XYZ file of C-alpha atoms in Angstrom:
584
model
C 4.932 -39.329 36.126
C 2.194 -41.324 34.132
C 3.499 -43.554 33.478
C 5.281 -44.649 36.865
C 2.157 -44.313 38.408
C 0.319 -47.045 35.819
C 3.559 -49.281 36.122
C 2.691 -50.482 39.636
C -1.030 -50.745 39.128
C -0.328 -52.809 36.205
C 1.943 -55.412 37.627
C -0.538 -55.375 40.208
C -3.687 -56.268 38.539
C -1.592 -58.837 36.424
C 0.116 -61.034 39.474
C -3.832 -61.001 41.241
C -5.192 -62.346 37.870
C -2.563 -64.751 37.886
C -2.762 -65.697 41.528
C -6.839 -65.671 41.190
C -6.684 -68.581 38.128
C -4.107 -70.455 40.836
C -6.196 -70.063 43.637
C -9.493 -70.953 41.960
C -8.055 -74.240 39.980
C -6.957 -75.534 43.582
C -10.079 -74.822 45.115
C -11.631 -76.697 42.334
C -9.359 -79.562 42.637
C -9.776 -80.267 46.164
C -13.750 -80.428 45.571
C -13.525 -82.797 43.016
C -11.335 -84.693 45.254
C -13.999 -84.547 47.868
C -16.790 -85.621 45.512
C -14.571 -88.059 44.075
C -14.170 -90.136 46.760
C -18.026 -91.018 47.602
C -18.114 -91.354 44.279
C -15.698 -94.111 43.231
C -16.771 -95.963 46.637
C -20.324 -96.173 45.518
C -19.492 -97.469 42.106
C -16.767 -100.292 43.157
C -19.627 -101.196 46.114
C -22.057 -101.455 43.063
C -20.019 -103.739 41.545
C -19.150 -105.965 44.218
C -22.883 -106.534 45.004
C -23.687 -107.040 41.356
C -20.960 -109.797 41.392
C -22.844 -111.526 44.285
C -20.748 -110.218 47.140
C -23.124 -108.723 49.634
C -21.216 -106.074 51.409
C -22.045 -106.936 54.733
C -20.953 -110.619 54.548
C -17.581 -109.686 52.909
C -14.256 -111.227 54.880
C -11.863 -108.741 56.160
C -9.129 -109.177 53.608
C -11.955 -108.518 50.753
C -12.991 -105.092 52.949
C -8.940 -104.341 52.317
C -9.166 -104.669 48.996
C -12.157 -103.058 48.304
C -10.675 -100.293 50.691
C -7.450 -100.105 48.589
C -9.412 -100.136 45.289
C -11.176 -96.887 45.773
C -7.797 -95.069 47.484
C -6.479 -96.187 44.408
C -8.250 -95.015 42.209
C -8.947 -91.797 43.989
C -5.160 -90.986 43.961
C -4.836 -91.844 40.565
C -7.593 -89.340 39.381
C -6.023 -87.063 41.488
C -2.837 -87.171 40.279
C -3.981 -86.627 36.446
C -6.178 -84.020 37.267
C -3.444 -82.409 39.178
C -0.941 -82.908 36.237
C -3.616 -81.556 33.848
C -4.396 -78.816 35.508
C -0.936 -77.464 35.605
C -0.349 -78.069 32.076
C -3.740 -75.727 31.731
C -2.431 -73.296 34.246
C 0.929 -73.174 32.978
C -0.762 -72.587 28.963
C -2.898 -69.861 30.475
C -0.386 -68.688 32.292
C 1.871 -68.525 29.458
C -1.198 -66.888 26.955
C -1.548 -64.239 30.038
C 1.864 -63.425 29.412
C 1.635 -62.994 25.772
C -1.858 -60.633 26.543
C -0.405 -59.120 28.884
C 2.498 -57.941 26.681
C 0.682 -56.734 24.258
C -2.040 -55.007 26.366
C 0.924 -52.907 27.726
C 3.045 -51.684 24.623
C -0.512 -51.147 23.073
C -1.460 -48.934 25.997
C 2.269 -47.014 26.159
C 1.332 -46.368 22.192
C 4.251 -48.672 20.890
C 1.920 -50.700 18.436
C 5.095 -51.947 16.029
C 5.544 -54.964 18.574
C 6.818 -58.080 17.029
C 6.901 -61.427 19.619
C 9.336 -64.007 19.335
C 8.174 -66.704 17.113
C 6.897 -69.759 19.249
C 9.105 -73.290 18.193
C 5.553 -75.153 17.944
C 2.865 -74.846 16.273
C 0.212 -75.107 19.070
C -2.357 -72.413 20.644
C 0.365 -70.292 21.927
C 2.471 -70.531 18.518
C -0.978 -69.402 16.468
C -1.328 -66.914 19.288
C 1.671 -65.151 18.309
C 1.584 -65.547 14.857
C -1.627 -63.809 14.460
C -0.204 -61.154 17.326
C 2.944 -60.282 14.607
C 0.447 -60.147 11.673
C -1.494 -57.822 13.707
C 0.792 -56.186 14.649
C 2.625 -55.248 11.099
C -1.053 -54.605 9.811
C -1.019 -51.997 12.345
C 2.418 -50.779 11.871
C 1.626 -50.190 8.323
C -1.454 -48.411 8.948
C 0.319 -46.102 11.356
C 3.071 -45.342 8.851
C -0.169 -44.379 6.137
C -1.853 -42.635 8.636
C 1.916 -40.530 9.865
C 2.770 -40.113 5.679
C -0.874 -39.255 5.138
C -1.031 -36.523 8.144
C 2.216 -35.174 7.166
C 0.583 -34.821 3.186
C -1.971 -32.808 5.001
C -0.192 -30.923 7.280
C 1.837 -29.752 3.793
C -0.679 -29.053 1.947
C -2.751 -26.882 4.872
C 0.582 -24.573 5.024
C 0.763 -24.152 1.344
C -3.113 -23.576 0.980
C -2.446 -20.868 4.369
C 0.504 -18.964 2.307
C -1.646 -19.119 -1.012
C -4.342 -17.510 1.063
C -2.590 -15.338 3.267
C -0.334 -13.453 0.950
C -0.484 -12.126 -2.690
C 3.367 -12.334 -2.899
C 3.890 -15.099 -4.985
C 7.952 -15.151 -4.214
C 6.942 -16.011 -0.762
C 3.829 -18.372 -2.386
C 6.785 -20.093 -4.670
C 9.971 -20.932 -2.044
C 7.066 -21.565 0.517
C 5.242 -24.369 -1.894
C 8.848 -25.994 -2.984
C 10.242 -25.937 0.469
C 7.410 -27.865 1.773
C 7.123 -30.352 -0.931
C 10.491 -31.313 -1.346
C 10.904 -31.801 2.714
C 7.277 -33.860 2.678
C 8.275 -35.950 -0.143
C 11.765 -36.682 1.134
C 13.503 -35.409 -2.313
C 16.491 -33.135 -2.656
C 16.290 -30.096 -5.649
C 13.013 -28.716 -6.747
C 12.523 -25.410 -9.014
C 9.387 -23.761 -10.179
C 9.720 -22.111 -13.430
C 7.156 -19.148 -14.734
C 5.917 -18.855 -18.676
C 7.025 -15.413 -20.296
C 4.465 -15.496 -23.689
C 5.932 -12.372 -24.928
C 9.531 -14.374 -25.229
C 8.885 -17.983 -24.996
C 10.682 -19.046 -22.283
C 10.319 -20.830 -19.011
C 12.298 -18.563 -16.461
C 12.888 -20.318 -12.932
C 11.456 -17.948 -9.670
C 12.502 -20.227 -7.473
C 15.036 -23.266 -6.551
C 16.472 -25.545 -3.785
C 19.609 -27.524 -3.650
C 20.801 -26.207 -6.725
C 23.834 -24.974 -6.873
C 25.103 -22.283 -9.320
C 26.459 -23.897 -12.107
C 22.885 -25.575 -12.696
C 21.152 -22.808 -11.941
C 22.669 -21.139 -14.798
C 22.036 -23.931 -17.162
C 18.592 -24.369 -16.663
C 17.080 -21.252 -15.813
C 15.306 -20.449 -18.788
C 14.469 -23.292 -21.176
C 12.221 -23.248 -24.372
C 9.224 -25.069 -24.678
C 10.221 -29.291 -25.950
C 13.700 -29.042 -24.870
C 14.049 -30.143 -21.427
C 11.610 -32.290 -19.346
C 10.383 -28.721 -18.101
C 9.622 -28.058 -21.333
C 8.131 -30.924 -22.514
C 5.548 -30.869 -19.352
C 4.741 -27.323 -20.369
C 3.799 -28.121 -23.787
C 2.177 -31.279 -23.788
C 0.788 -30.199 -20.140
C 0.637 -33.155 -18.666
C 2.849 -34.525 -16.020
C 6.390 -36.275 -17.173
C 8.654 -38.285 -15.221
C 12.040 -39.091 -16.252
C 14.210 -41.913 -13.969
C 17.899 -41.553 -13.328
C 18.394 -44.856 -14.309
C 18.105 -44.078 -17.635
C 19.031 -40.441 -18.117
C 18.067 -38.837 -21.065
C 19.800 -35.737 -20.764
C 16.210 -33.684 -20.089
C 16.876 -33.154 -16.205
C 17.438 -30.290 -14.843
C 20.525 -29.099 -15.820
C 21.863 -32.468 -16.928
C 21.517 -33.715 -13.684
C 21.322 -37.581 -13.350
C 18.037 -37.506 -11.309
C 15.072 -38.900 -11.122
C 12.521 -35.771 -12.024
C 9.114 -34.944 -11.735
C 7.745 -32.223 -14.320
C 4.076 -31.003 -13.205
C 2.847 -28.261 -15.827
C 0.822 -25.280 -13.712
C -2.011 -24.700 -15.854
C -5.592 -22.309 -15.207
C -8.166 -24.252 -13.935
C -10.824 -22.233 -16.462
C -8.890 -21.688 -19.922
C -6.388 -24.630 -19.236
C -3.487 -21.953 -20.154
C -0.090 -22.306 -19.349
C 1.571 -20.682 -16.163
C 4.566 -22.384 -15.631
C 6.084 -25.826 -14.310
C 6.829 -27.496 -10.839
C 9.923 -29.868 -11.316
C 11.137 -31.603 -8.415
C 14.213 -34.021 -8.759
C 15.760 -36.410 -6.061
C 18.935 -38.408 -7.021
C 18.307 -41.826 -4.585
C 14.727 -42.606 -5.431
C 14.744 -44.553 -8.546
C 10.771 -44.057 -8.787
C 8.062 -41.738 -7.559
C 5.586 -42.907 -5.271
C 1.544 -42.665 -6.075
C 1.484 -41.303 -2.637
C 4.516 -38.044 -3.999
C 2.546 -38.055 -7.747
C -0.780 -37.445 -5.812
C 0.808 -34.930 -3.193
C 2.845 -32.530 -5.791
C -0.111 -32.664 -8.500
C -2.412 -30.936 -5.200
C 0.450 -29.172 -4.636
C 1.222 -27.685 -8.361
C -3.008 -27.207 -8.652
C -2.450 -24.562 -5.373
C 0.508 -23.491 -6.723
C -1.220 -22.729 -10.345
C -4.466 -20.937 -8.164
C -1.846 -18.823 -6.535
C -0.317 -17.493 -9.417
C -3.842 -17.019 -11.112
C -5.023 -15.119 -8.315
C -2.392 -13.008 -8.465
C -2.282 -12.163 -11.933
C -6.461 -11.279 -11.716
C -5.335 -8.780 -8.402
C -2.388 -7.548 -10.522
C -5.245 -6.763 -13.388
C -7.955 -5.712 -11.300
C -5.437 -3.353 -9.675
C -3.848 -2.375 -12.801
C -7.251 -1.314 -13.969
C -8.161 0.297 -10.836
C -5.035 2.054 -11.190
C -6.141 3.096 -14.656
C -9.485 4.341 -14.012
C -7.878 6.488 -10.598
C -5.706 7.972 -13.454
C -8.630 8.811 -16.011
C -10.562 9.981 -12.445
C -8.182 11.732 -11.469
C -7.361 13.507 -14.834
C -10.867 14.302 -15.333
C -11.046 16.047 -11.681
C -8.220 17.911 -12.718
C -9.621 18.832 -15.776
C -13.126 19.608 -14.097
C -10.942 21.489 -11.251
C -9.246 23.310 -13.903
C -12.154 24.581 -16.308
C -14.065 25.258 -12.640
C -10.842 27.392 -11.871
C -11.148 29.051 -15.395
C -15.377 29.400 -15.649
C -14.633 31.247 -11.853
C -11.846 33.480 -12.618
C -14.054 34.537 -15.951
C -17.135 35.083 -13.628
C -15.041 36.895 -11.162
C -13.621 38.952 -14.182
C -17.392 39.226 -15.311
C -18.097 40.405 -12.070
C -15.403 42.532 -11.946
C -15.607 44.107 -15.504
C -19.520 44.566 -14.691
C -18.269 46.019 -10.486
C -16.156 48.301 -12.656
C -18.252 48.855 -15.396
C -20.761 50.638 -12.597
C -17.894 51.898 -10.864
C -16.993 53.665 -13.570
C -20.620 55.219 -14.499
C -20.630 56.200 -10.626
C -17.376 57.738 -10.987
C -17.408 59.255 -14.021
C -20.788 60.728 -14.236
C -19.848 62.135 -10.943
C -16.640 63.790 -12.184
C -17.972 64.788 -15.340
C -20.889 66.328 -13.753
C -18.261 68.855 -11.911
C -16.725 70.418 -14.885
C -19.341 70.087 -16.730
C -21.846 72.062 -14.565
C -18.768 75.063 -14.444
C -18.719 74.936 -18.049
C -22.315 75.231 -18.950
C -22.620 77.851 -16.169
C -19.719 80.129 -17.647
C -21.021 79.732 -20.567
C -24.547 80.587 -20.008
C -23.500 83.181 -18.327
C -21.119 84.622 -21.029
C -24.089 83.820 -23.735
C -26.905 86.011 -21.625
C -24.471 88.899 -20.217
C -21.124 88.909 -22.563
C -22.184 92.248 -23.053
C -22.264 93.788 -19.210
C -19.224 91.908 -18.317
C -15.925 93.319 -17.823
C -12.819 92.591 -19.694
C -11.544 90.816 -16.712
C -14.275 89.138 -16.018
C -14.379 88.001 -19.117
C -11.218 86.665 -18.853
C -12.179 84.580 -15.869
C -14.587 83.091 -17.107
C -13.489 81.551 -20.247
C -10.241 80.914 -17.668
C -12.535 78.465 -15.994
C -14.076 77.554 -18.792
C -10.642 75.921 -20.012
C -9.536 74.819 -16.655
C -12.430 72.617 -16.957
C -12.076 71.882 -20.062
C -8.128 70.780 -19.016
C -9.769 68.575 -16.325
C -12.089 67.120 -18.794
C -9.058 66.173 -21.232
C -7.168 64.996 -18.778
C -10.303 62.240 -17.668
C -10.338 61.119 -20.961
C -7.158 60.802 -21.486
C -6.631 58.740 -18.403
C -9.859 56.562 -19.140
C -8.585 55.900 -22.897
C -5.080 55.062 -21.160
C -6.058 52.747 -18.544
C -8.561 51.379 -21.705
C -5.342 50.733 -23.907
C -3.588 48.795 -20.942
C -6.513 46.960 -19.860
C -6.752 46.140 -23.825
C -2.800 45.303 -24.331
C -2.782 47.620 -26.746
C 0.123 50.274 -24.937
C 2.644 50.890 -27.056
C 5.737 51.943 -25.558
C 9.386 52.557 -27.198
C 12.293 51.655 -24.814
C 15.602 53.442 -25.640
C 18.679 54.301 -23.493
C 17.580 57.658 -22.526
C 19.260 59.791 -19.247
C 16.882 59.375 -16.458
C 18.314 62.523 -14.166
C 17.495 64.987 -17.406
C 13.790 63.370 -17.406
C 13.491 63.706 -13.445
C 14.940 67.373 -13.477
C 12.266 68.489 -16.690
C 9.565 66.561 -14.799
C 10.284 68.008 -11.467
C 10.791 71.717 -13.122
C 7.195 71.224 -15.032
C 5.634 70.364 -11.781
C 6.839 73.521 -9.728
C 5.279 75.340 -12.233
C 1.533 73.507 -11.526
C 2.468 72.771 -7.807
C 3.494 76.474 -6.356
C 1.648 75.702 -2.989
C 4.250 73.027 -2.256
C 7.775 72.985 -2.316
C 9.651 70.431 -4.621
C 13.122 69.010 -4.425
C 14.963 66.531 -7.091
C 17.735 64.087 -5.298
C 20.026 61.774 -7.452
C 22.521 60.072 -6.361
C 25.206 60.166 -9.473
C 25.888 58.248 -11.419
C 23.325 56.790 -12.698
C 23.585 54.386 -15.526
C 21.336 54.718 -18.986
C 17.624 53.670 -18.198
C 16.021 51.376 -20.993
C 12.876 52.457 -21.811
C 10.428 55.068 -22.981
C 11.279 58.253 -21.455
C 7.708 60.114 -22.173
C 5.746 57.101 -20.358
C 8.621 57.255 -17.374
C 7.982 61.307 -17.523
C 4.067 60.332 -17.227
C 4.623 57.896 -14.238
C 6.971 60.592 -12.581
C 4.422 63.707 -13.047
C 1.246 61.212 -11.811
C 3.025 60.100 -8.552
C 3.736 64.152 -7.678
C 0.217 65.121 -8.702
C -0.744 62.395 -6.561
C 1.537 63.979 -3.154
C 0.377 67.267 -3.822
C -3.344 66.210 -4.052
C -3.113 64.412 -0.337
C -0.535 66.418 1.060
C -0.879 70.014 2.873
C 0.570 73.367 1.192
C 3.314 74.359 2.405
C 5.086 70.995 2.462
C 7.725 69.244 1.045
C 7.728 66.680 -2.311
C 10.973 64.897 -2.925
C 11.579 63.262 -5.696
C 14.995 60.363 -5.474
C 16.735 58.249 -7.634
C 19.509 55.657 -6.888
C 21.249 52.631 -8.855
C 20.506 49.455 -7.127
C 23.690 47.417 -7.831
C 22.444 44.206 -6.605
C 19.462 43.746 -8.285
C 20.357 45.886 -11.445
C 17.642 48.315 -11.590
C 17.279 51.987 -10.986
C 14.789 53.072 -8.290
C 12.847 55.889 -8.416
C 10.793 57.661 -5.226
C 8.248 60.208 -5.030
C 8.021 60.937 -1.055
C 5.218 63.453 0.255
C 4.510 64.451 4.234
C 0.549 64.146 4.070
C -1.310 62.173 6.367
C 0.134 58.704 5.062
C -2.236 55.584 3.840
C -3.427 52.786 6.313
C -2.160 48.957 5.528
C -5.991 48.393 4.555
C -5.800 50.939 1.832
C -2.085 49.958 0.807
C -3.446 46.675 -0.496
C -5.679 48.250 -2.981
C -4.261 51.906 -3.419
C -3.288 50.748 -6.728
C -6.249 49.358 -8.167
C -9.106 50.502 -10.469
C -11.006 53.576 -9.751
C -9.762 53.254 -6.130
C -10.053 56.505 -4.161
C -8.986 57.112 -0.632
C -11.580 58.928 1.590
C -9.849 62.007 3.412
C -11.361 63.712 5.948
C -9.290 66.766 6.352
C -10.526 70.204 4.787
C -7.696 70.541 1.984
C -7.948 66.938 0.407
C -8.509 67.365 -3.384
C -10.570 64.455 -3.956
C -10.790 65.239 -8.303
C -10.437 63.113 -10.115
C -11.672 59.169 -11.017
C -8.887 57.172 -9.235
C -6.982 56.100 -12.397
C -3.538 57.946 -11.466
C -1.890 55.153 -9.623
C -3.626 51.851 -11.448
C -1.699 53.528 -15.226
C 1.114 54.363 -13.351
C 1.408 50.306 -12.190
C 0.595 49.365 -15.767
C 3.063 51.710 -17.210
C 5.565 50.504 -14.943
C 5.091 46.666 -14.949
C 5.048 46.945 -19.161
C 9.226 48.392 -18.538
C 9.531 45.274 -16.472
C 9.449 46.927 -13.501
C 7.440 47.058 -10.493
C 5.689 49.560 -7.975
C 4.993 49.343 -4.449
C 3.961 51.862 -1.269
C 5.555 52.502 1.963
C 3.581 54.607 4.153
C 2.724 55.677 7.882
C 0.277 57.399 9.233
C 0.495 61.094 10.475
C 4.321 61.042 8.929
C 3.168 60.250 5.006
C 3.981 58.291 1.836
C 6.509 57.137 -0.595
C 5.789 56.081 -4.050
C 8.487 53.668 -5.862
C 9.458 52.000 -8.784
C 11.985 50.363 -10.617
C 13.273 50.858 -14.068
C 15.900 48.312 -16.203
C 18.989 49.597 -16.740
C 19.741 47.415 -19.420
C 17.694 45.428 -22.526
C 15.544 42.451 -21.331
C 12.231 40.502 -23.236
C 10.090 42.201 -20.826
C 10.699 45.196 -22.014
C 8.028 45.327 -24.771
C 8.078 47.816 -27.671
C 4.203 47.013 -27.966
C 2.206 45.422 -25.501
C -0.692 42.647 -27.130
């Protein structure tokens, strides 16, 4: 649209410069003529008087003449003034032309104009001689200024990719991409130095095709033109009009070999090798772009190796961190579980002062009174009362063993220093003794043994499993009414392999709060109700869940309130490792 709008006003402002020169060379001619005339008259008058012919006194016929003379004259200035200036209008006319011409491919940006070449050798001849010359001058310059831009444009993308990304696969086919379609040339390959096995390995390639890639994608250092760039590092060229067998893969090209070295160090990186099989000889203008090129190229690959580094040791020093934390975590974890056990042991340690300094106090306060009593009035007592007295004397005395006994027991757990001996023993026989035995101290509740035959051979030690047994009744009947019911079961689990044994009482059951620690330390439930027999130091349960877990076996509560409790456990039925004969 432009340009059909400058069309018109350009044809325009050319035919009223034309028609302005026209106009203003007649006006000028038709003065002159008018000047002229006066002019020519006065001088021929002049010269008649000079002669001695006074003008008033000339005859007729001389008046003619002198008449005649000055038309004469007149018209024949006026006819080579007219002829000249046509000749002058038609030469400017000609030269507006020619500006004119040039004025307009200049302004529609076409500056590689060339005019026909004039068949003299006058103004308008030199005129377009110096035009041409101009013009080629500029056509050159444009075609510097187009290769120069397009250099530049190259280069910008490959310095963008170098600094955009820290892939260098993208860094390499980007680069040789680029150069090859800048420079105009057809195969290209960057090749990569591997110290630890001397070789030149090619990361990237265009327009070659398989066969050559094979051949020449690793070379050793002075074997190829690749390789002779590398180690001389300097820049080779080798023309295909005289091969030498160094191109890449025998190729009859003419190559370029650019070594890629550090800029501080001057090591070797690799090589840019570009090849083109029509141009017999590189250009300054390709040397100068693909050494640029080759320097980004080489400040790619060095960045990359310093972030690969860097992040290598980063990477390092997370690992030593993060071992360290661990390590820190861990002896943390350990310094806290043997404060909590310090804590504990010293929790337990008054626990157990509390506890047994209460229960001690007990029997001991019955057994100093009996005998004090015995000591002052032995001799005013009765048989029988006699007899009672030394009775609960050795009731207390019973209760007193028993403490110890338990406290040395839960000691020797604690300590690993149980010894148990597992052998196939009968478990019904052990229940039915254990059960019997208990009636015996348990007459104010009723006991009842229920196996569920057969049973196959228990592996363990039958006196410990005879101790767990008679501590889980004594337990029932100590928080369970007179009057009711203990029931002791056993069954063979045949899925999991293990016999089961429950102790099952009708007392006033145990809270989920108290179920989590019932079998701990020293742990004593608080019963409100009148007949609770709350003797004893709360060791009863935590031996009988050592005793247990040192068969390989484990213990656990089911209770609910108001309806009561049941104890279990499981034994092994057959030998495995965790089934200790001593426990350390």
């Amino acid at each position: 649209m432009q340009a059909n709008t400058n069309k018109p006003s350009h044809w325009l402002l050319t035919h009223t410069r034309r028609w302005s020169v026209t106009i203003r060379f007649l006006i000028g001619l038709i003065v002159t003529e008018i000047l002229l005339v006066p002019i020519v008259a006065f001088i021929i008058i002049n010269g008649y008087q000079l002669a001695g012919y006074p003008l008033t006194e000339l005859p007729p016929e001389m008046t003619n003449l002198l008449i005649g003379q000055v038309l004469a004259i007149t018209i024949a200035f006026f006819a080579t003034a007219t002829v000249a200036g046509f000749l002058i209008l038609a030469l400017n006319r000609r030269i507006t032309d020619i500006t004119d011409f040039v004025e307009e491919r200049t302004a529609s940006g076409k500056l590689n104009l060339k005019l026909r070449e004039h068949p003299r050798e006058d103004e308008v001849g030199r005129l377009v001689k110096a035009i041409n010359r101009l013009s080629a001058a500029n056509q050159e310059a444009v075609e510097a200024m187009t290769q120069r831009a397009t250099e530049l444009a190259t280069l910008n993308l490959v310095a963008e990719t170098v600094n955009r990304t820290l892939d260098l696969q993208q860094v390499f086919d980007t680069s040789l991409r680029e150069t090859l379609r800048t420079v105009g040339w057809e195969v290209g390959a960057i090749y990569m130095w591997d110290e630890r096995i001397a070789l030149l390995n090619m990361v990237s390639y265009v327009g070659l095709d398989e066969e050559v890639i094979r051949d020449a994608f690793s070379c050793e250092l002075d074997k190829t033109l690749t390789g002779k760039a590398a180690k001389q590092g300097k820049l080779l060229i080798a023309n295909r009009s005289t091969p030498s067998g160094d191109a890449m893969g025998g190729l009859r090209i003419t190559q370029i070999s650019i070594p890629l070295m550090t800029v501080p160090g001057n090591q070797l990186l690799g090589v840019l090798s570009v090849g083109s099989n029509h141009v017999e000889r590189p250009s300054d203008n390709d040397i100068r772009l693909l050494t640029t090129i080759a320097h980004q190229v080489a400040s790619a690959i060095d960045k990359a190796q310093l972030y690969t580094q860097v992040s290598q040791h980063a990477e390092e020093l997370e690992r030593i961190v993060e071992a360290r934390t661990q390590q820190l975590a861990h002896l943390i974890e350990e310094l806290t579980v043997a404060l909590e056990r310090a804590q504990e042991a010293d929790k337990v340690k008054s626990l157990l002062l509390t506890t047994v300094s209460h229960e001690l106090r007990t029997p001991l306060a019955t057994i100093k009174g009996n005998t004090s009593l015995l000591q002052a009035h032995h001799q005013q007592l009765s048989a029988e009362a006699l007899t009672e007295h030394l009775q609960d004397i050795d009731e207390e005395t019973d209760k007193l063993t028993e403490m110890i006994s338990s406290l040395l027991e839960m000691s020797r757990i604690e300590g690993g220093i149980l010894h148990i001996q597992p052998q196939d023993f009968d478990l019904s026989d052990i229940l039915e003794s254990t059960v019997n035995s208990a009636r015996v101290r348990h007459v104010s509740h009723n006991l009842a043994l229920d196996v569920v035959l057969p049973l196959p051979s228990c592996y363990g030690d039958a006196r410990r499993v005879e101790q767990i047994v008679a501590n889980l009744i004594n337990n029932a009947a100590k928080y369970s009414p007179a009057g009711t019911w203990i029931r002791v079961r056993a069954r063979h689990d045949v899925k999991d392999g293990e016999l089961i044994v429950s102790v099952e009482d009708e007392g006033q059951g145990i809270s989920d709060e108290h179920q989590e620690h019932i079998f701990d330390r020293f742990y004593r439930i608080d019963q409100s109700r009148a007949d609770a027999k709350r003797d004893g130091i709360g060791l009863g349960l935590a031996i009988c869940r050592g005793l247990v877990e040192a068969h390989g076996g484990r213990i656990w509560v089911e209770s609910r309130l108001g309806v009561g409790s049941t104890f279990s456990f499981s034994l092994p039925t057959a030998r495995i490792p965790s089934v200790q004969e001593s426990i350390s």
